[in-house]
XYZ file of C-alpha atoms in Angstrom:
352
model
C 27.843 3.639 -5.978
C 25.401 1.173 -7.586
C 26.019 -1.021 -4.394
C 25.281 1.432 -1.782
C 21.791 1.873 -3.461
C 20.886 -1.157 -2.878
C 20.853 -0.476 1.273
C 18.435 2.628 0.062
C 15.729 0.734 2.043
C 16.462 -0.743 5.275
C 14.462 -4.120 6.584
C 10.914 -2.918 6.306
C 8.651 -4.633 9.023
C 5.476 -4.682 8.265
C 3.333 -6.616 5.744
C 2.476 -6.397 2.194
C 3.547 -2.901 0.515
C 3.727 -0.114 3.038
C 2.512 2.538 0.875
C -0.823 0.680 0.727
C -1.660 0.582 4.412
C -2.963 2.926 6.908
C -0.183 3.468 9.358
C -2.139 3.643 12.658
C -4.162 0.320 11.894
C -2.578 -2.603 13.739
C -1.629 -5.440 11.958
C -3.996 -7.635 14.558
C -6.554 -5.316 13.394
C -6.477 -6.313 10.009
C -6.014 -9.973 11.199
C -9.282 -9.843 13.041
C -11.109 -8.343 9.750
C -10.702 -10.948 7.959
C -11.514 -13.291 10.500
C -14.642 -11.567 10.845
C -14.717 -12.120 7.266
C -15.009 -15.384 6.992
C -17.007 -16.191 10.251
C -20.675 -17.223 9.699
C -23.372 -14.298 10.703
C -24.533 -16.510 13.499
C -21.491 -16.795 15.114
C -20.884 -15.089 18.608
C -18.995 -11.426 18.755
C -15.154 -11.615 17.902
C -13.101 -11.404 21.296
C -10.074 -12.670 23.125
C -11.600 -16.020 23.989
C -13.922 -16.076 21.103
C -10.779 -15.784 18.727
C -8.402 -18.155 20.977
C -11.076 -21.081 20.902
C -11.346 -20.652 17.224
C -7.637 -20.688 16.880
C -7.388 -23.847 18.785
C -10.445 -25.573 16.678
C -7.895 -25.011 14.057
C -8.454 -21.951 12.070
C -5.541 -20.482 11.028
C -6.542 -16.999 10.413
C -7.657 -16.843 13.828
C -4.470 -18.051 15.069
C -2.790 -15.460 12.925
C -4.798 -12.925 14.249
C -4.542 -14.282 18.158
C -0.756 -14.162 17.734
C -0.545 -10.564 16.701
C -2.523 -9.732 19.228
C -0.536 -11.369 21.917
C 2.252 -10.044 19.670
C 0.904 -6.249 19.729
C -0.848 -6.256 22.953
C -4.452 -5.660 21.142
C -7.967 -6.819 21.749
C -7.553 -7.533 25.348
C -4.378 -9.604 25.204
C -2.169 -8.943 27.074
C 1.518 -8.431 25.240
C 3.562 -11.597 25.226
C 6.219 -12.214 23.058
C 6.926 -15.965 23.688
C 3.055 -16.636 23.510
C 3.074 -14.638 19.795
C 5.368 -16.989 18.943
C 4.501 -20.018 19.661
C 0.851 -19.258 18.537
C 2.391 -17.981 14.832
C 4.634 -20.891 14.680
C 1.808 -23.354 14.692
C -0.216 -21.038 12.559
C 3.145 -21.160 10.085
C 3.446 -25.085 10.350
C 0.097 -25.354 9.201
C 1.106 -23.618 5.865
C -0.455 -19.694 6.633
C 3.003 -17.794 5.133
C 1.482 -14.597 6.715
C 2.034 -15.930 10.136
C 5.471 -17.284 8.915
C 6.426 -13.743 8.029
C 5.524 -12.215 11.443
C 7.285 -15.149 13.321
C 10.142 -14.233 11.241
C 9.763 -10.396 12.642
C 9.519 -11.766 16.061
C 13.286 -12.983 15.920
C 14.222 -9.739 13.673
C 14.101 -7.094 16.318
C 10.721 -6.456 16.845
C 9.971 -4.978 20.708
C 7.160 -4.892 23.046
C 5.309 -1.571 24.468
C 8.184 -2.280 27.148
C 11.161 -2.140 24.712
C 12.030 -6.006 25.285
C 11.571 -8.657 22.582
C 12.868 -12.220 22.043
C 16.292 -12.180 21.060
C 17.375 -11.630 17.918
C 17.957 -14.587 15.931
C 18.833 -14.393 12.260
C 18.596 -18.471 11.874
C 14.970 -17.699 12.688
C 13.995 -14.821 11.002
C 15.793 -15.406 7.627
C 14.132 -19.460 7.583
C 10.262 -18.049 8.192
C 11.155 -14.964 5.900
C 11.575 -17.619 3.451
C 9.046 -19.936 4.249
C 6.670 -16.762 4.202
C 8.136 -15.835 0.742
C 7.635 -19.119 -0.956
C 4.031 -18.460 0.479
C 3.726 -15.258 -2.003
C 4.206 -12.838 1.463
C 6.526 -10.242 -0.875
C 7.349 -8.408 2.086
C 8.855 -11.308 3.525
C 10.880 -12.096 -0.106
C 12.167 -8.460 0.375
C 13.241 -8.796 3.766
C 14.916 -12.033 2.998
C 16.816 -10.384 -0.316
C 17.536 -7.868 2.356
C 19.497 -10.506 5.094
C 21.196 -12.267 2.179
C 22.943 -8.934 0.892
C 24.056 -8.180 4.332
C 25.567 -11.289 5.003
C 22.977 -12.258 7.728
C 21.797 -15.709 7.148
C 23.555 -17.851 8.514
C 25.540 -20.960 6.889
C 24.030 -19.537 3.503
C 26.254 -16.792 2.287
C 29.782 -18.623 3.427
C 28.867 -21.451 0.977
C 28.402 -19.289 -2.377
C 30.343 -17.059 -4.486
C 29.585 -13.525 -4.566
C 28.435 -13.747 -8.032
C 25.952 -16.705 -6.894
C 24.902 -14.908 -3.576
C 24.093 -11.483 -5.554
C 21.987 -13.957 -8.267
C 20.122 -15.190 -5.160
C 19.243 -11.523 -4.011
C 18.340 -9.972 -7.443
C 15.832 -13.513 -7.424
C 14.149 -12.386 -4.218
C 13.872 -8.736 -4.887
C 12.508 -10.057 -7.874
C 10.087 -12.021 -5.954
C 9.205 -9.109 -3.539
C 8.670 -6.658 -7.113
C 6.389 -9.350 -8.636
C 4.549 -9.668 -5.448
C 3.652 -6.007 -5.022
C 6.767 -4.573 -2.809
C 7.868 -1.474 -4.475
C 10.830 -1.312 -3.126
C 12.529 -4.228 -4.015
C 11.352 -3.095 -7.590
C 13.433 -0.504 -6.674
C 16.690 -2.308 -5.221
C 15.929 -4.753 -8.150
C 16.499 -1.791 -10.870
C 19.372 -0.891 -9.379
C 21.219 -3.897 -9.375
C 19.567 -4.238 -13.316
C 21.689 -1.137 -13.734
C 24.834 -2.005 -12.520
C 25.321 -5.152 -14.052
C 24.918 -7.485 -10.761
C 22.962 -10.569 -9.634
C 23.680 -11.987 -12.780
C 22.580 -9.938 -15.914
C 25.021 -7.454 -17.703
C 24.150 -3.937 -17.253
C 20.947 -2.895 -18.815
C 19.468 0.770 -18.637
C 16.794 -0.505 -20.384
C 16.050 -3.273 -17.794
C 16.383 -0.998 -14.950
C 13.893 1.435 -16.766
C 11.493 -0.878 -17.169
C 11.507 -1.998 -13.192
C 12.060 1.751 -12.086
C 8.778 2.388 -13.932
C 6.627 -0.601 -11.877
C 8.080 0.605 -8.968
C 7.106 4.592 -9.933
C 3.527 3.075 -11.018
C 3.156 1.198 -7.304
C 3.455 5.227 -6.296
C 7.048 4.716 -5.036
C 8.897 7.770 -5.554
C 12.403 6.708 -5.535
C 11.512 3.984 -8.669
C 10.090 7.668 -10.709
C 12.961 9.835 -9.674
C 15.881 6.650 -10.754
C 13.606 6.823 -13.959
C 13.994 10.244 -14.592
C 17.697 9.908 -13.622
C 18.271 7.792 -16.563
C 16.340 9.789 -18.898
C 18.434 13.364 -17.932
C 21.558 11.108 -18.501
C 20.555 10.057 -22.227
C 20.875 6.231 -20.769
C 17.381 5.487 -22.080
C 15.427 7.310 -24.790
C 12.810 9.793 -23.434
C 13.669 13.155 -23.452
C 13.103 15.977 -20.574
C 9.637 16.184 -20.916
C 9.478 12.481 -19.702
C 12.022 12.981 -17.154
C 9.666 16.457 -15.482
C 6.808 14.609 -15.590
C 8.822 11.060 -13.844
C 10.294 13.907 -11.024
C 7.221 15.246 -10.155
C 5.429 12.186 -10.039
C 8.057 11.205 -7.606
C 7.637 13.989 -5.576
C 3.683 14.146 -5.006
C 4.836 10.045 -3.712
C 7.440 11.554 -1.178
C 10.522 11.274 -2.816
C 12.648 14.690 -1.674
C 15.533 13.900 -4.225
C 12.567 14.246 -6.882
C 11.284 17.180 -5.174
C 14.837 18.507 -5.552
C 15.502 17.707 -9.329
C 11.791 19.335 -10.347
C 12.330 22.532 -8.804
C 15.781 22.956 -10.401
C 14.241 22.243 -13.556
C 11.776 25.167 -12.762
C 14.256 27.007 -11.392
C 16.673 26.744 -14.814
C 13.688 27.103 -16.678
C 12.676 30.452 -14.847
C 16.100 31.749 -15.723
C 15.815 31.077 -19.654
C 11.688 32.552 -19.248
C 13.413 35.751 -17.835
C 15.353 36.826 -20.978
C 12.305 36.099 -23.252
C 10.741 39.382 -23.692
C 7.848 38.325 -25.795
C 5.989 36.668 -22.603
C 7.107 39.802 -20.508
C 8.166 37.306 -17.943
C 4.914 35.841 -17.315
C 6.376 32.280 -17.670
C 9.822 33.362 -15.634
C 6.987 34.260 -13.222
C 5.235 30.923 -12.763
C 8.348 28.893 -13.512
C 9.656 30.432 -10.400
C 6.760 29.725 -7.895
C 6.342 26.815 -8.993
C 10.227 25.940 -8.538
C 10.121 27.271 -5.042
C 6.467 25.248 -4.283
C 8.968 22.025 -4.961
C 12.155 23.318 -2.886
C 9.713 23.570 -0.425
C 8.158 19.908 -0.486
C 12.041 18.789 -0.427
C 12.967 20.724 2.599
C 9.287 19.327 4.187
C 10.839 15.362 3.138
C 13.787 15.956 5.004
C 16.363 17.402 2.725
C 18.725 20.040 3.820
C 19.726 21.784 0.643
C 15.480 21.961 -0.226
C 15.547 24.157 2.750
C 18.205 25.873 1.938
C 17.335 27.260 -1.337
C 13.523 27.725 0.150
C 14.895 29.776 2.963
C 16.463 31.975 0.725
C 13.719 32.730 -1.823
C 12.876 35.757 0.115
C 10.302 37.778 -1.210
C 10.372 35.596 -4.389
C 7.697 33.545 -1.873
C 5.179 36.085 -2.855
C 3.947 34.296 -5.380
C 0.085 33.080 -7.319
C -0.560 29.981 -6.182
C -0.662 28.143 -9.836
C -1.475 24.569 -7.544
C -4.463 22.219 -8.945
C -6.849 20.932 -6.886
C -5.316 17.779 -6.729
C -1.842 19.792 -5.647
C -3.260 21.164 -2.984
C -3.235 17.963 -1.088
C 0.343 17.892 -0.981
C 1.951 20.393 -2.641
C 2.112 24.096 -0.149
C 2.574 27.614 -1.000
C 3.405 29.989 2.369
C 0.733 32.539 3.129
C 0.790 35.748 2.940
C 2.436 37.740 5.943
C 3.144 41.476 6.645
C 5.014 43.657 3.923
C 8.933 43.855 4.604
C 11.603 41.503 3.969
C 11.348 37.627 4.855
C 13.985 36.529 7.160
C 14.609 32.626 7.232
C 12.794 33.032 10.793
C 9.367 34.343 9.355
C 9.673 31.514 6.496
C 10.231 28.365 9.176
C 7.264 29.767 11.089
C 5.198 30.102 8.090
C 6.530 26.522 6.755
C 6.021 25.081 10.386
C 4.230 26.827 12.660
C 0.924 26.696 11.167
């Protein structure tokens, strides 16, 4: 089981942690910032040509940034593959392990607006993944971890035994965790647990790197947390193990979503029979649990929406949300009186 965790995240392309970046900003974008950046106040407006001429006086960041906009068809280049690459490969020569990572991307798959890219290459991509990762890119170490568990680099994996090869991938998850990747913390946890890459099992270990991960605001390193705290594998308790689940929730994490509302759920059912709080707690415990079935079914998993479908009437609840909750977690409005049918709670869910 252990081992099919560790394909929980598939080749991530894109640079430095993606929780941290805005999705809709290019990566040339963010290039040409800190080009800008470092660019004296008297120098003439960032362009095309402007950043080309720099790039061939020699400054790397501009060459970084030219290729990904040749790369990404930005800025008034237009998109060329070949010219990406042969602008990030001198940009990579030159020692700039940011350019080494996207070069690396180039010969990983990545397309054009047109759906054509160079062909893929996995000599290519796995050598400036690891040029890039030796640069501190931990995006790049992660990819490269990635490649060596799936047997993709070529002439590398033949030559080892599994034990060495799985040593080599714990050390660049490792690498990617250290440098800020959450999810190698993540893959790196797992393989803590089961006793690969070179360690004996340690649910302490994997605790510990489940937590960075969790604190980086990846919600799969807080809900493997909380696993191992419901199991008794590390001391903790519940309390701990709530407070990991919802954490990993509010970060996106539908498996957490799913594990806090059956907590709320369970503890509903033991409020219900307590007639000294006249089932005010039953009460809460029960929105609350649905609020969470409902986040899970929103992330994608089918049994969320299953037991949020149901809930019927239960959905007529007090919305007990925080401020902070209301960014993320939903309650479903009010509608007519009569009985909801799982057609009047999709529309409410998604048709607002």
């Amino acid at each position: 089981a252990g081992r099919a965790m560790l394909s929980l995240f598939s080749v991530a392309h894109c640079f430095g942690n993606p929780s941290s970046q805005p999705a809709d900003r290019p990566d040339s974008m963010r290039a040409l910032d800190q080009v800008a950046k470092s660019a004296s106040t008297d120098a003439e407006p960032l362009n095309a040509a402007s950043v080309r001429a720099r790039c061939e006086g020699g400054d790397q960041e501009a060459c970084l940034a030219y290729g990904l906009m040749a790369m990404e068809g930005q800025a008034g280049v237009k998109q060329d593959m070949q010219k990406a690459s042969d602008v990030l490969r001198t940009a990579c020569n030159a020692g700039n392990a940011k350019a080494c990572f996207f070069l690396g991307r180039l010969y990983d798959g990545t397309v054009g607006l047109d759906g054509r890219g160079l062909p893929r290459k996995a000599s290519e991509a796995s050598h400036n993944y690891r040029r890039a990762c030796e640069g501190g890119v931990g995006q790049a170490c992660f990819n490269f971890a990635q490649m060596l568990d799936q047997a993709k680099v070529p002439g590398d994996t033949s030559q080892v035994s599994d034990h060495q090869l799985q040593r080599r991938v714990a050390k660049f998850f490792g690498l990617a965790c250290a440098n800020s990747v959450a999810k190698g913390c993540v893959n790196l946890g797992v393989m803590q647990l089961d006793g690969v890459g070179g360690s004996s099992a340690s649910a302490s270990d994997a605790m510990r790197t489940f937590r960075v991960a969790c604190d980086m605001h990846e919600g799969a390193g807080c809900g493997f947390a909380g696993d191992l705290l419901m199991q008794e594998m590390v001391a903790g308790g519940q309390s701990q193990a709530a407070n990991l689940y919802y954490d990993g929730c509010k970060y996106g994490n539908a498996r957490s979503c799913m594990a806090q509302a059956t907590m709320l759920n369970q503890a509903a059912v033991a409020a219900a029979g307590d007639g000294s709080v006249k089932g005010e707690h039953a009460m809460h415990a029960k929105a609350r649990s649905i609020m969470f079935f409902r986040r899970a079914c929103e992330l994608g998993n089918a049994q969320g929406c299953n037991r949020f479908f149901k809930a019927h009437d239960a959905l007529r609840i007090l919305d007990t949300r925080s401020e902070d909750e209301k960014s993320w977690l939903s309650v479903t409005p009010e509608i007519a009186d009569g009985p909801r049918t799982p057609e009047s709670l999709q529309k409410a869910v998604y048709d607002k």
